[in-house]
């Protein structure tokens, strides 16, 4: 198993919760766009994120491998959305996270994106990549050489 620090959705939820607490303690001005524009922009970002997540989940199900990184990987998935990005689940979750932040008009959600991505990269993705290299060897290294981590 990959040995990730925790389930990735919990990391995204944790950062959303941290942004909500910061917003309550140190309120920042709301994004300038009018509410309907923010809601629409946020909804578009979140919808795109969910589409990417569902595409990735479909490829995992078709390959018969586990989705949670806390369970063993049984197949190397390199087709479909995985031809464009090695991490569509995290790309999609990031878009959903940003969509919620835009819809809420929260500078805290948007401002926490850098530390969030650092935690995802170091605590999840780097560990998964080491695990996949050990498990799939040259096949994973070849895939990694031709497909970007994010986009």
GROMACS .gro file of C-alpha atoms in nm:
model
  151
    1UNK     CA    1   0.000   0.000   0.000
    2UNK     CA    2   0.102   0.357  -0.064
    3UNK     CA    3   0.126   0.471   0.299
    4UNK     CA    4  -0.049   0.805   0.241
    5UNK     CA    5  -0.090   1.033   0.543
    6UNK     CA    6  -0.472   1.000   0.535
    7UNK     CA    7  -0.752   0.959   0.287
    8UNK     CA    8  -0.722   1.249   0.038
    9UNK     CA    9  -1.089   1.360   0.067
   10UNK     CA   10  -1.025   1.418   0.438
   11UNK     CA   11  -0.736   1.648   0.351
   12UNK     CA   12  -0.956   1.856   0.119
   13UNK     CA   13  -1.234   1.866   0.381
   14UNK     CA   14  -0.982   1.960   0.649
   15UNK     CA   15  -0.863   2.256   0.446
   16UNK     CA   16  -1.223   2.364   0.382
   17UNK     CA   17  -1.287   2.346   0.757
   18UNK     CA   18  -0.969   2.543   0.828
   19UNK     CA   19  -1.080   2.810   0.581
   20UNK     CA   20  -1.421   2.830   0.753
   21UNK     CA   21  -1.256   2.873   1.093
   22UNK     CA   22  -1.019   3.137   0.959
   23UNK     CA   23  -1.312   3.314   0.795
   24UNK     CA   24  -1.491   3.324   1.131
   25UNK     CA   25  -1.184   3.442   1.323
   26UNK     CA   26  -1.027   3.673   1.062
   27UNK     CA   27  -1.294   3.762   0.806
   28UNK     CA   28  -1.165   3.880   0.473
   29UNK     CA   29  -1.364   4.070   0.212
   30UNK     CA   30  -1.578   3.855  -0.014
   31UNK     CA   31  -1.467   3.816  -0.376
   32UNK     CA   32  -1.583   4.120  -0.573
   33UNK     CA   33  -1.796   3.938  -0.830
   34UNK     CA   34  -2.173   3.951  -0.769
   35UNK     CA   35  -2.320   3.642  -0.604
   36UNK     CA   36  -2.484   3.489  -0.917
   37UNK     CA   37  -2.154   3.519  -1.105
   38UNK     CA   38  -1.962   3.362  -0.817
   39UNK     CA   39  -2.217   3.083  -0.786
   40UNK     CA   40  -2.206   3.008  -1.157
   41UNK     CA   41  -1.825   3.017  -1.172
   42UNK     CA   42  -1.798   2.799  -0.864
   43UNK     CA   43  -2.056   2.555  -0.998
   44UNK     CA   44  -1.871   2.524  -1.331
   45UNK     CA   45  -1.540   2.456  -1.155
   46UNK     CA   46  -1.698   2.201  -0.919
   47UNK     CA   47  -1.890   2.031  -1.202
   48UNK     CA   48  -1.571   1.997  -1.408
   49UNK     CA   49  -1.399   1.852  -1.101
   50UNK     CA   50  -1.675   1.596  -1.046
   51UNK     CA   51  -1.666   1.493  -1.414
   52UNK     CA   52  -1.291   1.430  -1.390
   53UNK     CA   53  -1.334   1.233  -1.065
   54UNK     CA   54  -1.611   1.016  -1.217
   55UNK     CA   55  -1.401   0.954  -1.529
   56UNK     CA   56  -1.108   0.843  -1.311
   57UNK     CA   57  -1.330   0.622  -1.095
   58UNK     CA   58  -1.473   0.460  -1.408
   59UNK     CA   59  -1.124   0.371  -1.532
   60UNK     CA   60  -1.036   0.220  -1.192
   61UNK     CA   61  -1.356   0.015  -1.187
   62UNK     CA   62  -1.297  -0.104  -1.544
   63UNK     CA   63  -0.945  -0.214  -1.447
   64UNK     CA   64  -1.076  -0.387  -1.134
   65UNK     CA   65  -0.848  -0.199  -0.898
   66UNK     CA   66  -0.912  -0.025  -0.568
   67UNK     CA   67  -0.979   0.348  -0.551
   68UNK     CA   68  -0.874   0.432  -0.193
   69UNK     CA   69  -0.495   0.468  -0.169
   70UNK     CA   70  -0.510   0.282   0.162
   71UNK     CA   71  -0.592  -0.040  -0.026
   72UNK     CA   72  -0.356  -0.233  -0.257
   73UNK     CA   73  -0.341  -0.133  -0.622
   74UNK     CA   74  -0.403  -0.434  -0.845
   75UNK     CA   75  -0.363  -0.275  -1.190
   76UNK     CA   76  -0.177   0.016  -1.346
   77UNK     CA   77  -0.440   0.242  -1.506
   78UNK     CA   78  -0.298   0.442  -1.798
   79UNK     CA   79  -0.590   0.485  -2.036
   80UNK     CA   80  -0.883   0.725  -2.059
   81UNK     CA   81  -0.831   1.038  -1.847
   82UNK     CA   82  -0.503   0.886  -1.728
   83UNK     CA   83  -0.351   0.959  -2.069
   84UNK     CA   84  -0.368   1.331  -1.980
   85UNK     CA   85  -0.293   1.339  -1.608
   86UNK     CA   86  -0.149   1.091  -1.359
   87UNK     CA   87  -0.369   1.230  -1.082
   88UNK     CA   88  -0.720   1.298  -1.207
   89UNK     CA   89  -0.874   1.229  -0.865
   90UNK     CA   90  -0.666   1.508  -0.707
   91UNK     CA   91  -0.708   1.740  -1.004
   92UNK     CA   92  -1.085   1.691  -0.984
   93UNK     CA   93  -1.092   1.735  -0.606
   94UNK     CA   94  -0.887   2.055  -0.640
   95UNK     CA   95  -1.139   2.192  -0.891
   96UNK     CA   96  -1.428   2.105  -0.658
   97UNK     CA   97  -1.243   2.271  -0.367
   98UNK     CA   98  -1.179   2.586  -0.572
   99UNK     CA   99  -1.537   2.584  -0.700
  100UNK     CA  100  -1.667   2.586  -0.343
  101UNK     CA  101  -1.429   2.868  -0.255
  102UNK     CA  102  -1.531   3.078  -0.554
  103UNK     CA  103  -1.903   3.019  -0.491
  104UNK     CA  104  -1.857   3.118  -0.125
  105UNK     CA  105  -1.644   3.416  -0.223
  106UNK     CA  106  -1.383   3.301   0.028
  107UNK     CA  107  -1.033   3.435  -0.005
  108UNK     CA  108  -0.933   3.189   0.270
  109UNK     CA  109  -1.028   2.884   0.062
  110UNK     CA  110  -0.840   3.020  -0.237
  111UNK     CA  111  -0.544   3.133  -0.024
  112UNK     CA  112  -0.506   2.790   0.132
  113UNK     CA  113  -0.473   2.620  -0.209
  114UNK     CA  114  -0.090   2.638  -0.201
  115UNK     CA  115  -0.049   2.464   0.136
  116UNK     CA  116  -0.326   2.220   0.039
  117UNK     CA  117  -0.145   2.121  -0.280
  118UNK     CA  118   0.183   2.092  -0.090
  119UNK     CA  119   0.020   1.847   0.155
  120UNK     CA  120  -0.138   1.648  -0.132
  121UNK     CA  121   0.191   1.638  -0.324
  122UNK     CA  122   0.412   1.538  -0.033
  123UNK     CA  123   0.175   1.340   0.187
  124UNK     CA  124  -0.017   1.156  -0.082
  125UNK     CA  125   0.113   1.176  -0.441
  126UNK     CA  126   0.484   1.130  -0.368
  127UNK     CA  127   0.406   0.828  -0.150
  128UNK     CA  128   0.173   0.679  -0.411
  129UNK     CA  129   0.435   0.726  -0.681
  130UNK     CA  130   0.703   0.548  -0.478
  131UNK     CA  131   0.458   0.263  -0.414
  132UNK     CA  132   0.361   0.236  -0.783
  133UNK     CA  133   0.728   0.234  -0.888
  134UNK     CA  134   0.800  -0.049  -0.645
  135UNK     CA  135   0.493  -0.242  -0.757
  136UNK     CA  136   0.497  -0.185  -1.136
  137UNK     CA  137   0.863  -0.096  -1.199
  138UNK     CA  138   0.955   0.000  -1.554
  139UNK     CA  139   0.592   0.010  -1.671
  140UNK     CA  140   0.513   0.283  -1.419
  141UNK     CA  141   0.838   0.471  -1.487
  142UNK     CA  142   0.759   0.475  -1.860
  143UNK     CA  143   0.407   0.601  -1.788
  144UNK     CA  144   0.544   0.866  -1.551
  145UNK     CA  145   0.789   0.983  -1.818
  146UNK     CA  146   0.514   1.047  -2.075
  147UNK     CA  147   0.224   1.179  -1.863
  148UNK     CA  148   0.237   1.486  -1.642
  149UNK     CA  149   0.154   1.467  -1.272
  150UNK     CA  150  -0.129   1.722  -1.286
  151UNK     CA  151  -0.203   1.838  -1.645
   0.00000   0.00000   0.00000
